[in-house]
């Protein structure tokens, strides 16, 4: 499952040793969480979003790959840091138990993890180069049509067909889910593009590669286009619009995002070769 793979790669490259535990017994999983917190150790948890009560109802959906950090417990409430929210949140024990042992795809199986040790002087240059290389490869060379640049183009073609193939209500529901994942829940939209652009800019300084600064500027422009897609899609949702032209407009924006991001990662690959 991708979230865990990202955590594993990042910690390995930075010399951070992580202890990971899964459980077949929910009681044991909750007990170990309490024991670890009692040692003043923050704990990473994999959860199912649907069972987290601090999410507004319209943001809850069946996704079991959501990670949070538990940093304490007061009475029957766990204190959590969740990147979806600006402030820390509280979650009752029974709800967190359900979220940690949710069934279905990417079932968490009570996964918890915490830092065991940290390398004080990690090889940042090597780690950054490895991260850039693997991300560029995944975006440009992925062999399936639902990931990377190919995945963005697949989404654009699908959106273009929705007004012809789907009832208006269904098409709007699907479009709303795309925006929700982009702007509120997921990290695949405009906000993440701006974060990655900042990383590329810092990487350009660290590796002394001007091409990465170019890639950073291009990624910022791609982020702007993703935000434009969200705005134009919101216009469709708020209106009675169900025309081929309206959906074609937002599909064109997504296709443009794909072209811009392809250029970004080709610039990254060129910078790594020099």
Coordinates of C-alpha atoms in Angstrom, one line a residue:
X1 CA 0.0 0.0 0.0
X2 CA 1.4 3.3 -1.2
X3 CA 1.3 5.5 2.0
X4 CA 3.3 2.9 4.0
X5 CA 5.7 2.5 1.1
X6 CA 6.3 6.3 1.0
X7 CA 7.0 6.3 4.8
X8 CA 9.3 3.3 4.5
X9 CA 11.4 4.8 1.7
X10 CA 11.6 8.2 3.3
X11 CA 12.7 6.9 6.7
X12 CA 15.2 4.5 5.2
X13 CA 16.9 7.2 3.1
X14 CA 17.1 9.5 6.0
X15 CA 18.5 6.9 8.4
X16 CA 15.4 6.8 10.6
X17 CA 14.7 3.4 12.2
X18 CA 11.0 2.8 12.6
X19 CA 9.3 0.1 14.7
X20 CA 6.1 -1.2 13.1
X21 CA 3.4 -3.5 14.5
X22 CA 0.2 -4.9 13.2
X23 CA -2.4 -6.8 15.2
X24 CA -5.0 -9.6 14.7
X25 CA -6.4 -8.8 18.2
X26 CA -7.9 -5.2 18.5
X27 CA -7.5 -5.4 22.3
X28 CA -3.8 -6.0 22.0
X29 CA -3.5 -3.2 19.4
X30 CA -5.2 -0.7 21.7
X31 CA -3.2 -1.8 24.7
X32 CA 0.1 -1.3 22.9
X33 CA -1.0 2.1 21.7
X34 CA -1.6 3.1 25.4
X35 CA 1.7 1.6 26.5
X36 CA 3.6 3.5 23.9
X37 CA 1.9 6.8 24.6
X38 CA 2.6 6.3 28.3
X39 CA 6.3 6.3 27.5
X40 CA 5.8 9.8 25.9
X41 CA 6.3 8.4 22.4
X42 CA 4.2 9.9 19.6
X43 CA 2.7 7.0 17.5
X44 CA 1.8 6.9 13.8
X45 CA -1.5 5.1 13.1
X46 CA -3.1 3.9 9.9
X47 CA -6.8 4.4 10.0
X48 CA -10.1 4.3 8.0
X49 CA -11.4 7.8 7.4
X50 CA -15.0 6.7 7.5
X51 CA -14.8 5.9 11.2
X52 CA -13.1 9.1 12.4
X53 CA -15.9 11.3 14.0
X54 CA -14.0 14.6 13.9
X55 CA -14.3 14.5 10.1
X56 CA -17.5 16.3 8.8
X57 CA -20.0 13.8 7.5
X58 CA -19.6 15.0 3.9
X59 CA -15.8 14.4 4.1
X60 CA -16.1 10.8 5.3
X61 CA -15.6 8.0 2.8
X62 CA -14.2 4.5 2.7
X63 CA -10.4 5.0 2.6
X64 CA -8.2 2.9 4.9
X65 CA -4.9 4.4 4.1
X66 CA -5.2 7.6 6.2
X67 CA -2.4 8.2 8.6
X68 CA -2.5 10.2 11.9
X69 CA -0.2 10.8 14.8
X70 CA -1.4 10.0 18.4
X71 CA 0.5 12.1 20.9
X72 CA -1.5 11.6 24.1
X73 CA -4.7 10.5 25.8
X74 CA -7.0 12.3 28.2
X75 CA -9.8 10.2 29.8
X76 CA -11.3 8.2 27.0
X77 CA -10.1 10.5 24.2
X78 CA -7.0 10.2 22.1
X79 CA -5.2 13.4 21.1
X80 CA -4.3 13.3 17.4
X81 CA -2.5 15.4 14.9
X82 CA -4.2 15.0 11.5
X83 CA -2.8 16.8 8.4
X84 CA -6.3 17.4 7.1
X85 CA -7.0 19.8 10.0
X86 CA -5.2 22.9 11.1
X87 CA -5.6 22.2 14.8
X88 CA -5.1 19.0 16.8
X89 CA -8.2 16.9 17.3
X90 CA -9.7 14.4 19.8
X91 CA -11.0 11.0 19.0
X92 CA -13.0 8.7 21.4
X93 CA -11.4 5.3 22.0
X94 CA -14.2 3.3 20.5
X95 CA -14.1 5.3 17.3
X96 CA -10.3 5.1 17.0
X97 CA -10.5 1.4 17.5
X98 CA -13.0 1.0 14.6
X99 CA -10.8 3.2 12.4
X100 CA -7.7 1.2 13.2
X101 CA -9.3 -2.1 12.5
X102 CA -11.5 -1.2 9.6
X103 CA -12.1 -3.8 7.0
X104 CA -11.8 -3.7 3.2
X105 CA -9.0 -2.6 0.8
X106 CA -5.8 -1.3 2.5
X107 CA -7.2 -2.7 5.8
X108 CA -4.9 -1.1 8.5
X109 CA -4.9 -4.2 10.8
X110 CA -4.1 -1.9 13.7
X111 CA -0.9 -0.7 12.2
X112 CA 1.1 1.5 14.6
X113 CA 4.6 2.7 14.2
X114 CA 7.1 4.9 16.1
X115 CA 10.7 6.2 15.8
X116 CA 13.3 4.0 17.4
X117 CA 16.4 5.9 16.4
X118 CA 17.6 8.7 14.2
X119 CA 20.8 9.2 12.3
X120 CA 22.1 12.6 13.4
X121 CA 23.9 13.4 10.1
X122 CA 21.9 11.8 7.3
X123 CA 23.2 12.0 3.8
X124 CA 20.7 14.6 2.5
X125 CA 22.2 14.9 -1.0
X126 CA 21.9 11.1 -1.5
X127 CA 18.4 11.0 -0.1
X128 CA 17.2 13.9 -2.1
X129 CA 18.6 12.5 -5.4
X130 CA 17.0 9.1 -4.7
X131 CA 13.7 10.8 -3.9
X132 CA 13.8 12.9 -7.1
X133 CA 14.8 9.9 -9.2
X134 CA 12.1 7.6 -7.9
X135 CA 9.3 10.2 -8.2
X136 CA 10.3 11.2 -11.7
X137 CA 10.3 7.5 -12.8
X138 CA 6.9 6.8 -11.2
X139 CA 5.4 9.9 -12.9
X140 CA 6.9 9.3 -16.3
X141 CA 7.4 5.6 -16.7
X142 CA 4.5 3.9 -14.8
X143 CA 3.2 1.0 -17.0
X144 CA -0.5 1.3 -16.0
X145 CA -3.0 4.0 -17.1
X146 CA -4.2 5.0 -13.7
X147 CA -1.0 6.3 -12.1
X148 CA 1.5 9.1 -12.9
X149 CA 1.2 11.3 -15.9
X150 CA -0.8 8.6 -17.7
X151 CA -3.2 8.6 -14.8
X152 CA -3.8 12.3 -15.1
X153 CA -4.6 11.9 -18.8
X154 CA -6.9 9.0 -18.1
X155 CA -8.8 11.2 -15.6
X156 CA -9.1 14.0 -18.2
X157 CA -10.5 11.6 -20.9
X158 CA -13.0 10.2 -18.3
X159 CA -14.3 13.6 -17.3
X160 CA -14.8 14.5 -20.9
X161 CA -17.1 11.5 -21.4
X162 CA -19.2 11.9 -18.2
X163 CA -21.9 14.2 -19.6
X164 CA -22.6 11.7 -22.4
X165 CA -22.4 8.6 -20.3
X166 CA -23.7 9.5 -16.9
X167 CA -26.9 11.2 -15.5
X168 CA -26.3 14.8 -14.5
X169 CA -26.6 14.0 -10.8
X170 CA -24.0 11.1 -11.0
X171 CA -21.6 13.2 -13.1
X172 CA -21.7 16.0 -10.6
X173 CA -21.2 13.6 -7.7
X174 CA -18.1 12.1 -9.3
X175 CA -16.7 15.5 -10.1
X176 CA -17.4 16.6 -6.5
X177 CA -15.4 13.6 -5.3
X178 CA -12.5 14.5 -7.5
X179 CA -12.4 18.1 -6.1
X180 CA -12.8 16.8 -2.5
X181 CA -9.9 14.4 -2.9
X182 CA -7.8 17.2 -4.5
X183 CA -8.6 20.1 -2.2
X184 CA -9.8 18.7 1.1
X185 CA -8.7 15.1 1.7
X186 CA -6.0 14.0 -0.6
X187 CA -2.5 15.4 -1.3
X188 CA -2.7 15.1 -5.1
X189 CA -4.0 18.5 -6.0
X190 CA -2.9 22.1 -6.1
X191 CA -1.7 22.3 -2.5
X192 CA 0.7 19.3 -2.9
X193 CA 2.0 20.8 -6.1
X194 CA 3.0 24.0 -4.3
X195 CA 4.7 21.9 -1.5
X196 CA 6.6 19.9 -4.1
X197 CA 7.6 23.1 -5.9
X198 CA 9.1 24.4 -2.7
X199 CA 11.0 21.1 -2.2
X200 CA 12.4 21.3 -5.8
X201 CA 13.6 24.8 -5.1
X202 CA 15.4 23.7 -2.0
X203 CA 16.8 20.7 -3.8
X204 CA 18.1 23.0 -6.5
X205 CA 20.2 24.8 -3.9
X206 CA 21.3 21.6 -2.2
X207 CA 22.4 19.9 -5.4
X208 CA 23.5 23.1 -7.1
X209 CA 21.2 22.3 -10.1
X210 CA 19.6 25.3 -11.8
X211 CA 17.3 22.9 -13.7
X212 CA 15.5 22.1 -10.5
X213 CA 14.7 25.7 -10.0
X214 CA 13.1 25.7 -13.5
X215 CA 11.2 22.6 -12.5
X216 CA 10.0 24.3 -9.3
X217 CA 8.6 27.3 -11.3
X218 CA 6.9 24.9 -13.7
X219 CA 5.4 22.9 -10.9
X220 CA 4.0 26.1 -9.3
X221 CA 2.3 26.9 -12.6
X222 CA 0.8 23.4 -12.6
X223 CA -0.5 23.9 -9.1
X224 CA -2.2 27.1 -10.3
X225 CA -3.9 25.1 -13.1
X226 CA -5.1 22.4 -10.7
X227 CA -6.7 25.2 -8.6
X228 CA -8.3 26.6 -11.7
X229 CA -9.7 23.1 -12.4
X230 CA -11.2 23.1 -8.9
X231 CA -12.8 26.5 -9.4
X232 CA -14.2 25.7 -12.8
X233 CA -15.5 22.4 -11.6
X234 CA -17.2 24.2 -8.7
X235 CA -19.1 26.4 -11.2
X236 CA -20.5 23.2 -12.8
X237 CA -21.6 21.8 -9.4
X238 CA -23.3 25.0 -8.4
X239 CA -25.2 25.4 -11.7
X240 CA -27.6 23.3 -13.8
X241 CA -24.8 22.8 -16.3
X242 CA -24.4 19.3 -17.8
X243 CA -23.1 20.1 -21.3
X244 CA -20.3 18.5 -23.2
X245 CA -18.6 21.9 -23.5
X246 CA -18.6 22.5 -19.7
X247 CA -17.0 19.2 -18.9
X248 CA -14.7 19.5 -21.9
X249 CA -13.4 22.8 -20.5
X250 CA -12.3 21.2 -17.1
X251 CA -11.0 18.1 -19.0
X252 CA -8.8 20.4 -21.1
X253 CA -7.4 21.9 -17.9
X254 CA -6.6 18.5 -16.5
X255 CA -4.9 17.5 -19.8
X256 CA -2.9 20.7 -19.6
X257 CA -1.8 19.8 -16.0
X258 CA -0.5 16.5 -17.3
X259 CA 1.5 18.2 -20.0
X260 CA 3.0 20.7 -17.5
X261 CA 3.9 18.0 -15.0
X262 CA 5.5 15.9 -17.7
X263 CA 7.7 18.8 -18.4
X264 CA 8.5 19.2 -14.7
X265 CA 9.7 15.6 -14.3
X266 CA 11.6 15.7 -17.6
X267 CA 13.5 18.7 -16.2
X268 CA 14.1 16.8 -13.0
X269 CA 15.6 13.9 -14.9
X270 CA 17.8 16.2 -17.0
X271 CA 19.0 17.9 -13.8
X272 CA 19.9 14.5 -12.2
X273 CA 21.9 13.5 -15.3
X274 CA 24.2 16.6 -15.1

